[in-house]
Short mmCIF file of C-alpha atoms in Angstrom, two decimals:
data_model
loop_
_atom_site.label_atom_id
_atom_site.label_comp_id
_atom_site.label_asym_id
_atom_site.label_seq_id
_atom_site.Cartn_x
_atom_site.Cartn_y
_atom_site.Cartn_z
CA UNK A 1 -40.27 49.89 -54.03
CA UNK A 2 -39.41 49.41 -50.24
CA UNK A 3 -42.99 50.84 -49.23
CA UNK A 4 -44.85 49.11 -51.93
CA UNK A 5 -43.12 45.43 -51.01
CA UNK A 6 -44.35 46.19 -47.37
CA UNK A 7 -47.60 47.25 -48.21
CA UNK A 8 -48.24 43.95 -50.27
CA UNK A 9 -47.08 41.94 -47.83
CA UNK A 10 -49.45 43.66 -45.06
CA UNK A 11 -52.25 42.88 -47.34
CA UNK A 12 -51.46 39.27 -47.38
CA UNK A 13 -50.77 38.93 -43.58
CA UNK A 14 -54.00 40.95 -42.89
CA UNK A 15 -55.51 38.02 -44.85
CA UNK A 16 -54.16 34.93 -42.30
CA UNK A 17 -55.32 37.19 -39.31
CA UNK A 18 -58.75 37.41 -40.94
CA UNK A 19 -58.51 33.54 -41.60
CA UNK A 20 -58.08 32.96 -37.94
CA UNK A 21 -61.73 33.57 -36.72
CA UNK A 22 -63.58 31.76 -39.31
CA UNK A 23 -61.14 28.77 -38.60
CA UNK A 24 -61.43 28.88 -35.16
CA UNK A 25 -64.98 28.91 -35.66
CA UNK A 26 -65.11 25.89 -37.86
CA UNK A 27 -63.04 24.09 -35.54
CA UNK A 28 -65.54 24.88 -32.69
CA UNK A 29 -68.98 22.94 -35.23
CA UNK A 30 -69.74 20.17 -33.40
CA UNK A 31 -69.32 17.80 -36.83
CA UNK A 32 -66.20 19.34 -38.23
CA UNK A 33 -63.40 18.85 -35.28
CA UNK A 34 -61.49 17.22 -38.16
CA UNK A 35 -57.89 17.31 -37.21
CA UNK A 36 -56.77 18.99 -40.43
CA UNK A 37 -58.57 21.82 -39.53
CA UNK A 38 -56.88 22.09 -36.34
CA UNK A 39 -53.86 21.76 -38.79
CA UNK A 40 -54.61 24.72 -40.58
CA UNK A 41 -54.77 26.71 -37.91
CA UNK A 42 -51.50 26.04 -36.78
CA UNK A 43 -49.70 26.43 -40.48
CA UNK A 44 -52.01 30.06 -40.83
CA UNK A 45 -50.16 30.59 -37.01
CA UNK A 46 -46.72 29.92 -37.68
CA UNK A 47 -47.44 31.30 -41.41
CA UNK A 48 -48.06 34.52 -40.00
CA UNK A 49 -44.89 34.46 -37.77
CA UNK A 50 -43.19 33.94 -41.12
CA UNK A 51 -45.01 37.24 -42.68
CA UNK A 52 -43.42 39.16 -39.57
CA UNK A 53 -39.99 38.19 -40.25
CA UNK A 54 -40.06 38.80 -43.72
CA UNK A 55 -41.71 42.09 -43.13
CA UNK A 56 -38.51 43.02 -40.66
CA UNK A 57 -36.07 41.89 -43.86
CA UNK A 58 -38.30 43.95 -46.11
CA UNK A 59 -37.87 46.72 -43.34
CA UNK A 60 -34.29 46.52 -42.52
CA UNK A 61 -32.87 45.87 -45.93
CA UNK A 62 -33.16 46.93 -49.80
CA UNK A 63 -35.99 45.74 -51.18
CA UNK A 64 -34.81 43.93 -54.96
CA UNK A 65 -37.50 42.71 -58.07
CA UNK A 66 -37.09 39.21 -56.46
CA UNK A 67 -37.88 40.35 -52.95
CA UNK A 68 -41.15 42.45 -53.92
CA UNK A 69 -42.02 39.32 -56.06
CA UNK A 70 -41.77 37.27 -53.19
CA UNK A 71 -43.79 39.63 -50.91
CA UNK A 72 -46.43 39.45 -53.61
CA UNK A 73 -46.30 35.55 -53.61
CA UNK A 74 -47.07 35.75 -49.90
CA UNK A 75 -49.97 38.43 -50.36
CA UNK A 76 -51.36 35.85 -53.33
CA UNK A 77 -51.25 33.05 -50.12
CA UNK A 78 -52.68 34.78 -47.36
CA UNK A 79 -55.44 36.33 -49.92
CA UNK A 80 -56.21 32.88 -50.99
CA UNK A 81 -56.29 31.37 -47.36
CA UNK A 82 -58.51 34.28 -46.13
CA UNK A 83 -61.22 33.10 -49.21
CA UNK A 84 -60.90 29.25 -48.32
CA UNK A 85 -61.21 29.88 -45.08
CA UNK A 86 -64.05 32.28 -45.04
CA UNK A 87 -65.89 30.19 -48.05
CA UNK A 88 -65.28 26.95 -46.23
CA UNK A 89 -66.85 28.54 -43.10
CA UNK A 90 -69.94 29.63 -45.09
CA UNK A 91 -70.76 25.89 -46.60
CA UNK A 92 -70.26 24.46 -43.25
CA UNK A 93 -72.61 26.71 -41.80
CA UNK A 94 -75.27 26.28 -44.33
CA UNK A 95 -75.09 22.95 -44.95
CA UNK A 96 -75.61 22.84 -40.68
CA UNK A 97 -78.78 25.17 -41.34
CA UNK A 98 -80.11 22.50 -44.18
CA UNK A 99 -79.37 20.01 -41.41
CA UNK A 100 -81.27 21.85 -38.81
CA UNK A 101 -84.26 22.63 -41.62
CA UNK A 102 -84.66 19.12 -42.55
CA UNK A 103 -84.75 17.36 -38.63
CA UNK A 104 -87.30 20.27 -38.06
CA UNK A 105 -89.82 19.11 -41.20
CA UNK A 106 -89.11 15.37 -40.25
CA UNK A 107 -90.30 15.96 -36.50
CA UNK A 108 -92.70 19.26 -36.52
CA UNK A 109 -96.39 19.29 -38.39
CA UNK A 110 -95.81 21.52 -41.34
CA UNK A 111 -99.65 23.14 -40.78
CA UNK A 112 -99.19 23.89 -37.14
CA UNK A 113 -95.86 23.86 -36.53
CA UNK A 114 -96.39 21.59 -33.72
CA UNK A 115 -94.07 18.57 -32.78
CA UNK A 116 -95.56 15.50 -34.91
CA UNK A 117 -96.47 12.34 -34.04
CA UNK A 118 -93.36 10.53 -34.54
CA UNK A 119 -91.40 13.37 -32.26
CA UNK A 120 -93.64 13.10 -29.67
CA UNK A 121 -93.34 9.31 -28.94
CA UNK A 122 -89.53 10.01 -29.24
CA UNK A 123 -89.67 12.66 -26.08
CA UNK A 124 -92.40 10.73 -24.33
CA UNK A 125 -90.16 7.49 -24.78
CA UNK A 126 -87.04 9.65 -23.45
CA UNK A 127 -89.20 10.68 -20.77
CA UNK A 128 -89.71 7.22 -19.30
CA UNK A 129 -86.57 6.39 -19.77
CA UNK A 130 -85.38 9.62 -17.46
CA UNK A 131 -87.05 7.44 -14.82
CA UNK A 132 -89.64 10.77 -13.77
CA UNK A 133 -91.53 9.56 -10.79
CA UNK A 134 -94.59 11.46 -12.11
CA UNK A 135 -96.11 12.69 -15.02
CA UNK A 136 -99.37 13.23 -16.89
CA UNK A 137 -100.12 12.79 -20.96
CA UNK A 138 -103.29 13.92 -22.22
CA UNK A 139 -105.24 13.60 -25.95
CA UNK A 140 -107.25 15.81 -27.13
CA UNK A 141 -109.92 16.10 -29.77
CA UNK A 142 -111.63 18.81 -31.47
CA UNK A 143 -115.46 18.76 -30.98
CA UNK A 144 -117.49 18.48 -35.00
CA UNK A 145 -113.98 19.66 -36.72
CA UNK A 146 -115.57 17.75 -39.71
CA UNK A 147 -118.50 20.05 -39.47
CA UNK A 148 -116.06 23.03 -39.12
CA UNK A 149 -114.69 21.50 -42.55
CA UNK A 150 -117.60 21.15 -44.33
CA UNK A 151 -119.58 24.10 -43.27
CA UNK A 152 -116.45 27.13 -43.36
CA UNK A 153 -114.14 25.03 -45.45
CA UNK A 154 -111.12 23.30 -45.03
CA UNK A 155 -109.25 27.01 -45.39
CA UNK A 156 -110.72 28.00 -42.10
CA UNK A 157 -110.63 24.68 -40.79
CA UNK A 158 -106.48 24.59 -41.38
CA UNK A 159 -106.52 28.26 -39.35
CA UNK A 160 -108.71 26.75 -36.36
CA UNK A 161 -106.22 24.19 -35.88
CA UNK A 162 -103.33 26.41 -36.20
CA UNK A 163 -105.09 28.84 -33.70
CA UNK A 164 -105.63 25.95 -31.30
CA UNK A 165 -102.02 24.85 -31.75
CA UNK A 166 -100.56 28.41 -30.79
CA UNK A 167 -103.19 28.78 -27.86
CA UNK A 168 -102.36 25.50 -26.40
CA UNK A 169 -98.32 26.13 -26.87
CA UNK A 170 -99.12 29.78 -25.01
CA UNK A 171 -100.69 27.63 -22.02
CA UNK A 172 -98.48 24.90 -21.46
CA UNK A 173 -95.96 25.31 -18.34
CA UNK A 174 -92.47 24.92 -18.57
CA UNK A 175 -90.65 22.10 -20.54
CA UNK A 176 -94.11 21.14 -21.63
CA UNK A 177 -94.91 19.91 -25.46
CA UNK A 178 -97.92 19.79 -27.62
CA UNK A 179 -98.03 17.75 -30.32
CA UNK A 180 -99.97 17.17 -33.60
CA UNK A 181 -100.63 13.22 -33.76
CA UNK A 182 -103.56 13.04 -36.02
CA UNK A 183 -105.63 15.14 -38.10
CA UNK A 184 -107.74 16.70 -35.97
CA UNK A 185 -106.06 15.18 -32.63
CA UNK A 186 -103.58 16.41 -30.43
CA UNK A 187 -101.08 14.90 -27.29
CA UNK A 188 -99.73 17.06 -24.07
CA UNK A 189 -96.93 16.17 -22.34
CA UNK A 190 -96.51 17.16 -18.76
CA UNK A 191 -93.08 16.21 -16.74
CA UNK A 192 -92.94 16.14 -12.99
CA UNK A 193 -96.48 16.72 -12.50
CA UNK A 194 -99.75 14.98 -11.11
CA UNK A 195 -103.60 14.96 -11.35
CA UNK A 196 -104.12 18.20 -9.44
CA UNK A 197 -101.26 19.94 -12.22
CA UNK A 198 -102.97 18.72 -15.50
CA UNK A 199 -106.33 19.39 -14.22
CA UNK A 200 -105.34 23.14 -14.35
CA UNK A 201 -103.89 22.86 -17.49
CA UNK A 202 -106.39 21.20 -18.75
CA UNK A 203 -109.09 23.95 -17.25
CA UNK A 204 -107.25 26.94 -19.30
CA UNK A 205 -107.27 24.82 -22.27
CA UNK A 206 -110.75 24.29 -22.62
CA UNK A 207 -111.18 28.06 -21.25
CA UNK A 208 -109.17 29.37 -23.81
CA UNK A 209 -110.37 27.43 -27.05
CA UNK A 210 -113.87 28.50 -25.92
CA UNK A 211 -112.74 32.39 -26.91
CA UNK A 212 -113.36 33.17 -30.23
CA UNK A 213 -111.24 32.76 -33.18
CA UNK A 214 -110.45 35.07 -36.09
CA UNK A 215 -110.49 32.42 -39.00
CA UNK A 216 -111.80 33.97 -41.85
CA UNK A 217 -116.25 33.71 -41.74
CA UNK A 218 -115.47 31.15 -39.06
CA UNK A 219 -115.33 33.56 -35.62
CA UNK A 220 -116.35 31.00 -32.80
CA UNK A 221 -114.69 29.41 -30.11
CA UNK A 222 -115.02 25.62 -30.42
CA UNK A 223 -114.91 22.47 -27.87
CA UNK A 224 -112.39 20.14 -27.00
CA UNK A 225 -112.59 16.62 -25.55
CA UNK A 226 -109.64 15.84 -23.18
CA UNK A 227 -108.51 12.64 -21.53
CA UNK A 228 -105.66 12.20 -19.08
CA UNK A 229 -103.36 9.62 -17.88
CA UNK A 230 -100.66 9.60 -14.77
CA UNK A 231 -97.60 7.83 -15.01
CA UNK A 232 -96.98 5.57 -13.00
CA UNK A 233 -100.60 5.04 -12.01
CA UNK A 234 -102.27 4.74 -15.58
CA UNK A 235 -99.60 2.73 -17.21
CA UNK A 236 -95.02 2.26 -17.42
CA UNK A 237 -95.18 2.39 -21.13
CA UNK A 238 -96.14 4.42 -23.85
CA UNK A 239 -98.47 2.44 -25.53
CA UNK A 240 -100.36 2.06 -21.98
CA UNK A 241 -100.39 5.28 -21.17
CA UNK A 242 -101.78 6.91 -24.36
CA UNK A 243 -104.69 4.23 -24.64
CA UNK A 244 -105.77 4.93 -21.18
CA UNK A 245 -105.68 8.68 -22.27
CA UNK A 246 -107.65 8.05 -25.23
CA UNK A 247 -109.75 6.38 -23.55
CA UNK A 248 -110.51 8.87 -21.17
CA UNK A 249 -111.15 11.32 -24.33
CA UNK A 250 -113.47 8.87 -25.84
CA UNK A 251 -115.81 8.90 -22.59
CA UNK A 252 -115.37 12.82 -22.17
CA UNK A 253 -116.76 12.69 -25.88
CA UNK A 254 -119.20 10.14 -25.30
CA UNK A 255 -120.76 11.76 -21.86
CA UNK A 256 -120.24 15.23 -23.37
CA UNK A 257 -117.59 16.90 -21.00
CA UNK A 258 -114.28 18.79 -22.06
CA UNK A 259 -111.99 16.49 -20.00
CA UNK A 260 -111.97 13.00 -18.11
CA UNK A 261 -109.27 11.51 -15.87
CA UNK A 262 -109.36 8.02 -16.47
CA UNK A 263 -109.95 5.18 -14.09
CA UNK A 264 -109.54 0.89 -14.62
CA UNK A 265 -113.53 1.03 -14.99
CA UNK A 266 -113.60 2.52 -18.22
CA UNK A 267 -110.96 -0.51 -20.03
CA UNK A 268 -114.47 -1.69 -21.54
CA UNK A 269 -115.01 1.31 -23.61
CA UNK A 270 -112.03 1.44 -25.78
CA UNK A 271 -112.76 2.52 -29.14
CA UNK A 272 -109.53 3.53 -30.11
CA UNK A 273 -105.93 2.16 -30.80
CA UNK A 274 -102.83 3.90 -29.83
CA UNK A 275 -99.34 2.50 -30.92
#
């Protein structure tokens, strides 16, 4: 009876030692530093200090019916706070993963994958507000994507973008972002950088949309029409900056080039609003 009262009871306090990990990580979640968890911990602590002692009375005296009883009762509470404590752990972490899930199909394009357009004026907004001393923003938009559309289909149309998406991501430098604003319209941010630094991003974008693409019956490379703006120079706000850049696409559309810097002279030509 001795040995079976002892191994009971180890089965128990092998359950509040495994209880201490998944409440020390629950503790660590960012959202769930509730005090009562910190509570727990300390009961499963100085619960397990109280599974020692009984286990040196279980050792150093005869074990009776109401002593292996009690040794069960204790395996029944360190079973049960090993389960809580390990199912509790569980929730919290998926419930953190729906979390996570959701923000990501608020802020991302769910056909590219990209940042939307709604994420994008968030960072570009944080990004004047970090007070950068220089930085460049460029739209982009896909050359005859409606004829891409209507002459492959809008299957093969959907893959173009996504290709152009990836391709772009794969270029950008360094705490860069790409971002889906419209349908067939994209926005580049680039921090700490100037004129000289988008222009070369801006040259192995166009180089590397010109390479052919593996969409289906649609295998071409396709053309891109790419205006830029510099902070401070081109605008101090978001809304400035971004209508100077379209801008700058619309007359790299209208005079046929991949990409235009803009300049004051072209505030006539604006075809476009940006909010």
């Amino acid at each position: 009876m001795e040995i079976l009262a002892i191994c009971i009871l180890c089965i128990g306090l092998g359950g509040l030692l495994g209880s201490l990990k998944p409440t020390y990580h629950i503790i660590q979640f960012s959202d769930y530093q509730h005090t009562g968890w910190r509570v727990l911990l300390s009961m499963i602590l100085i619960f397990i200090l109280a599974f020692l002692s009984y286990l040196w009375i279980l050792a150093l005296h005869p074990v009776t019916p109401l002593k292996l009883g009690i040794a069960a009762i204790f395996c029944a509470g360190g079973t049960f706070v090993f389960v809580v404590t390990h199912m509790s752990k569980q929730t919290i972490a998926r419930l953190k993963q729906m979390v996570q899930e959701k923000h990501y199909q608020a802020s991302h394009d769910s056909l590219t994958g990209l940042p939307n357009r709604v994420f994008f004026y968030q960072e570009f907004d944080r990004l004047l507000e970090s007070h950068h001393t220089s930085f460049c923003c460029m739209i982009l938009d896909v050359d005859n994507f409606k004829l891409i559309n209507d002459s492959f289909g809008h299957e093969q149309g959907d893959c173009v973008l996504q290709t152009i998406g990836q391709r772009i991501t794969n270029i950008l430098p360094g705490g860069a972002m790409a971002a889906r604003i419209g349908g067939d319209e994209l926005a580049v941010l680039l921090p700490d950088s100037d004129i000289d630094d988008a222009l070369n991003v801006t040259q192995a974008i166009v180089q590397q949309l010109e390479q052919p693409m593996s969409c289906g019956s649609f295998q071409n490379g396709i053309g891109i029409s790419i205006g830029l703006a510099h902070y401070p120079d081109d605008g101090r706000d978001r809304k400035t900056l971004l209508l100077n850049a379209d801008t700058a696409m619309y007359q790299a559309k209208r005079s046929a080039r991949s990409y235009q810097i803009y300049h004051p002279d072209m505030r006539h030509i604006r075809t476009s609003s940006v909010n």
